[in-house]
Amino acid sequence: MGRLVLVPTPLGNLEDITLRAIKELKSCDFCLAEDTRTTGKLLHLLNIDASLVSYHMHNEHKMLDRLVERIATSAGHAVLVSDAGTPGISDPGFLLVRACLAAGISVEVLPGPTAFVPALVASGLPCDRFVFEGFLPLKKGRQTRMKELAEEVRTVVFYESPHKLTKTLHELVTYFGPERKASVAREISKLHETHHRGSLAELSAYFSENPPRGEMVVVVSGRS
Ligand code: SAM
């Protein structure tokens, strides 16, 4: 029976790839990739020739049974990667891991890049206990979630896209209060990495004046 290996890939700097990641990518039977062009470029830079299969949020349900069968009957291993970071973290992965485990297929997850860990640790906010919220709901349930999270005593970590950051910070000021400490980590592991730290009111004012670009993680202190 084959096995499934989840391989984290760099968020920015290519040097964040691990030796184990390279080894698993080089020796896999096939590599499931969220965007085969993005992964193709990475593999080209690493001088790896792997057979790529497109696997993303729009086909992951449809492909599941066929993939589990293919992995189960393979003699080697399949790799799952996302565009950047760790598969399964706000990216496809969970469904396949669950289905493989249910079919008795061994699943291995390599440690490696993921955006929320450096954002949390660099925030200077307590990181002994935290809640990872991924992306907030866009509409339905958003207000309820904000209200619930405002009561959370652990540090709260969100993923956010640049064009929604200003609106989200504005809402956080409303629900969490203007004084709550927070941090916005941008472009982690890239040339223009930044970390803005301050109260929610300060961050909201700053990003309203300076519309953000790039990828970002928002970290908010828990209720004291
Ligand atoms: N699987 C990824 C991980 O392990 O972090 C997350 C994928 S999710 C689709 C993309 C979100 O992750 C972005 O919207 C942003 O919030 C965050 N992200 C990814 N790369 C980042 C980076 N270099 N700097 C800051 N945030 C990043």
Coordinates of C-alpha atoms and ligand atoms in Angstrom, one line a residue:
M1 CA 0.0 0.0 0.0
G2 CA 1.2 3.5 -0.8
R3 CA 1.4 6.4 1.6
L4 CA 0.5 10.1 1.5
V5 CA 3.1 12.8 2.4
L6 CA 2.1 16.4 3.0
V7 CA 5.0 18.7 2.1
P8 CA 5.0 22.3 3.2
T9 CA 6.6 24.7 0.7
P10 CA 8.2 28.1 1.1
L11 CA 6.0 31.2 1.7
G12 CA 8.6 33.4 0.1
N13 CA 12.3 32.6 0.4
L14 CA 13.2 29.4 -1.5
E15 CA 15.7 28.6 1.2
D16 CA 12.9 27.7 3.5
I17 CA 12.4 24.4 1.7
T18 CA 13.6 21.5 3.9
L19 CA 15.9 18.7 2.9
R20 CA 13.1 16.2 3.8
A21 CA 10.7 18.1 1.5
I22 CA 13.2 17.9 -1.4
K23 CA 13.7 14.2 -0.8
E24 CA 10.0 13.4 -0.7
L25 CA 9.3 15.5 -3.8
K26 CA 12.1 13.9 -5.7
S27 CA 11.0 10.3 -5.0
C28 CA 7.2 10.6 -5.1
D29 CA 5.0 8.7 -7.6
F30 CA 3.0 11.8 -8.2
C31 CA 2.5 15.2 -6.6
L32 CA -0.9 16.7 -6.0
A33 CA -0.7 20.5 -6.4
E34 CA -3.1 23.3 -5.8
D35 CA -1.8 25.2 -8.8
T36 CA 0.4 23.1 -11.1
R37 CA 2.0 26.2 -12.6
T38 CA 3.1 27.5 -9.2
T39 CA 4.4 24.2 -8.1
G40 CA 6.0 23.6 -11.5
K41 CA 8.0 26.7 -11.1
L42 CA 9.1 25.7 -7.6
L43 CA 10.1 22.2 -8.8
H44 CA 12.0 23.7 -11.7
L45 CA 14.0 25.9 -9.3
L46 CA 14.8 22.8 -7.2
N47 CA 15.6 20.8 -10.3
I48 CA 13.0 18.2 -9.5
D49 CA 11.0 16.4 -12.2
A50 CA 7.8 15.2 -10.6
S51 CA 4.5 14.2 -12.2
L52 CA 2.0 16.9 -11.2
V53 CA -1.8 16.4 -10.7
S54 CA -4.1 19.3 -10.2
Y55 CA -5.9 19.1 -6.8
H56 CA -7.7 22.2 -5.4
M57 CA -10.8 23.4 -3.6
H58 CA -12.9 23.1 -6.8
N59 CA -12.1 19.4 -7.5
E60 CA -11.1 18.0 -4.1
H61 CA -14.5 16.4 -3.4
K62 CA -14.9 15.0 -6.9
M63 CA -11.4 13.5 -7.0
L64 CA -11.3 12.0 -3.5
D65 CA -12.4 8.4 -4.0
R66 CA -10.2 8.0 -7.2
L67 CA -7.2 9.5 -5.4
V68 CA -7.5 7.3 -2.3
E69 CA -7.7 4.3 -4.6
R70 CA -4.6 5.4 -6.6
I71 CA -2.6 6.0 -3.5
A72 CA -3.7 2.7 -1.9
T73 CA -2.6 0.7 -4.9
S74 CA 0.6 2.6 -5.5
A75 CA 3.9 1.0 -4.5
G76 CA 5.4 4.3 -3.4
H77 CA 4.1 7.6 -2.1
A78 CA 2.0 10.6 -3.2
V79 CA 2.9 14.1 -2.1
L80 CA 0.4 16.9 -1.5
V81 CA 1.5 20.5 -1.7
S82 CA -0.3 23.8 -1.7
D83 CA 0.8 27.0 -3.4
A84 CA 2.7 28.0 -0.3
G85 CA 2.9 26.9 3.3
T86 CA 1.4 23.8 4.9
P87 CA -1.3 21.9 3.0
G88 CA -4.5 21.7 5.1
I89 CA -3.9 25.0 6.8
S90 CA -6.5 27.3 5.1
D91 CA -5.7 25.1 2.0
P92 CA -6.9 21.8 0.7
G93 CA -5.7 18.8 2.7
F94 CA -8.1 17.9 5.4
L95 CA -10.5 15.8 3.2
L96 CA -7.7 13.8 1.7
V97 CA -6.0 13.2 5.0
R98 CA -9.3 12.0 6.6
A99 CA -10.1 9.8 3.6
C100 CA -6.6 8.2 3.5
L101 CA -6.7 7.5 7.3
A102 CA -10.1 5.9 7.0
A103 CA -8.8 3.7 4.2
G104 CA -5.8 2.6 6.3
I105 CA -3.3 4.6 4.3
S106 CA -0.4 6.0 6.2
V107 CA -0.2 9.8 6.3
E108 CA 2.9 11.7 7.1
V109 CA 3.1 15.5 7.5
L110 CA 6.5 17.2 7.2
P111 CA 7.1 20.1 9.5
G112 CA 7.8 23.3 7.5
P113 CA 6.7 26.8 6.5
T114 CA 3.3 28.1 7.6
A115 CA 2.4 31.8 7.9
F116 CA 0.7 31.9 11.3
V117 CA 3.6 30.7 13.4
P118 CA 6.2 33.4 12.5
A119 CA 3.4 36.0 12.6
L120 CA 2.3 34.9 16.1
V121 CA 5.8 34.6 17.5
A122 CA 7.0 37.9 16.0
S123 CA 3.9 39.8 17.3
G124 CA 5.3 40.0 20.8
L125 CA 1.9 38.9 22.1
P126 CA 1.5 35.9 24.3
C127 CA 2.1 32.7 22.2
D128 CA 1.9 30.1 25.0
R129 CA -1.9 29.8 24.2
F130 CA -3.5 31.0 21.0
V131 CA -6.5 30.4 18.7
F132 CA -6.0 30.1 14.9
E133 CA -9.1 31.3 13.1
G134 CA -8.0 31.1 9.5
F135 CA -10.1 33.4 7.3
L136 CA -13.1 35.1 9.0
P137 CA -16.5 34.3 7.4
L138 CA -17.1 36.9 4.7
K139 CA -20.8 37.6 5.4
K140 CA -22.9 35.0 7.2
G141 CA -21.8 34.5 10.8
R142 CA -19.1 37.2 10.6
Q143 CA -20.6 39.5 13.3
T144 CA -21.3 36.5 15.6
R145 CA -17.8 35.2 15.2
M146 CA -16.3 38.7 15.9
K147 CA -18.4 39.0 19.1
E148 CA -17.4 35.5 20.3
L149 CA -13.7 36.2 19.6
A150 CA -13.8 39.5 21.4
E151 CA -14.4 37.5 24.6
E152 CA -11.5 35.1 23.9
V153 CA -8.7 35.3 26.4
R154 CA -6.1 33.6 24.3
T155 CA -4.2 35.4 21.5
V156 CA -6.3 35.3 18.2
V157 CA -4.7 34.8 14.8
F158 CA -6.5 35.5 11.5
Y159 CA -5.5 35.2 7.8
E160 CA -6.6 38.2 5.8
S161 CA -6.3 39.4 2.2
P162 CA -4.9 42.9 1.5
H163 CA -8.1 44.4 0.1
K164 CA -10.1 43.4 3.2
L165 CA -7.6 44.3 5.9
T166 CA -8.8 47.9 6.5
K167 CA -12.4 46.9 6.8
T168 CA -11.5 44.0 9.1
L169 CA -9.3 46.2 11.4
H170 CA -12.2 48.7 11.5
E171 CA -14.6 46.0 12.7
L172 CA -12.0 44.7 15.2
V173 CA -11.8 48.1 16.7
T174 CA -15.6 48.1 17.1
Y175 CA -15.9 44.6 18.6
F176 CA -12.6 44.2 20.5
G177 CA -12.1 47.9 21.5
P178 CA -9.6 50.4 20.2
E179 CA -7.0 49.7 22.9
R180 CA -6.6 46.0 22.3
K181 CA -2.9 45.2 21.2
A182 CA -2.4 43.7 17.8
S183 CA 0.1 43.0 15.1
V184 CA -0.1 42.8 11.3
A185 CA 2.6 40.6 9.7
R186 CA 3.1 41.2 5.9
E187 CA 5.0 39.3 3.3
I188 CA 6.7 36.9 5.7
S189 CA 9.9 35.4 4.4
K190 CA 9.8 37.8 1.4
L191 CA 12.0 40.8 0.6
H192 CA 9.6 43.4 2.0
E193 CA 8.5 41.6 5.2
T194 CA 7.1 44.0 7.8
H195 CA 5.5 43.7 11.2
H196 CA 3.3 46.5 12.4
R197 CA 2.5 46.4 16.1
G198 CA 0.3 48.7 18.2
S199 CA -3.3 49.1 19.4
L200 CA -6.1 48.2 17.0
A201 CA -7.0 51.9 16.7
E202 CA -3.4 52.7 15.7
L203 CA -3.2 49.9 13.2
S204 CA -6.6 50.7 11.7
A205 CA -5.5 54.4 11.3
Y206 CA -2.2 53.4 9.8
F207 CA -3.6 51.0 7.2
S208 CA -6.4 53.4 6.3
E209 CA -3.7 55.9 5.4
N210 CA -1.4 53.3 3.8
P211 CA -3.4 50.7 1.9
P212 CA -1.7 47.4 2.3
R213 CA -0.3 45.1 -0.3
G214 CA 0.9 41.5 -0.2
E215 CA -0.1 38.7 2.0
M216 CA -0.8 39.2 5.7
V217 CA -1.6 37.7 9.1
V218 CA -3.5 39.6 11.8
V219 CA -2.7 38.8 15.4
V220 CA -4.8 40.2 18.3
S221 CA -4.2 40.0 22.0
G222 CA -6.7 38.1 24.0
R223 CA -9.1 39.8 26.4
S224 CA -7.3 40.6 29.7
Ligands
SAM1 N1 -1.3 27.0 3.8 C1 -0.8 28.4 4.1 C2 -0.1 28.4 5.4 O1 0.3 27.3 5.8 O2 0.1 29.4 6.0 C3 -2.0 29.4 4.1 C4 -2.7 29.5 2.8 S1 -4.0 30.6 2.8 C5 -4.8 30.3 1.3 C6 -3.2 32.1 2.3 C7 -3.1 33.1 3.5 O3 -2.0 32.8 4.3 C8 -2.9 34.6 3.0 O4 -4.1 35.2 2.7 C9 -2.2 35.2 4.2 O5 -3.2 35.5 5.2 C10 -1.4 34.0 4.7 N2 0.0 34.0 4.1 C11 0.5 33.2 3.2 N3 1.7 33.6 2.9 C12 2.0 34.6 3.7 C13 3.2 35.5 3.8 N4 4.3 35.3 3.1 N5 3.1 36.5 4.7 C14 2.0 36.7 5.4 N6 0.9 36.0 5.3 C15 0.9 35.0 4.5

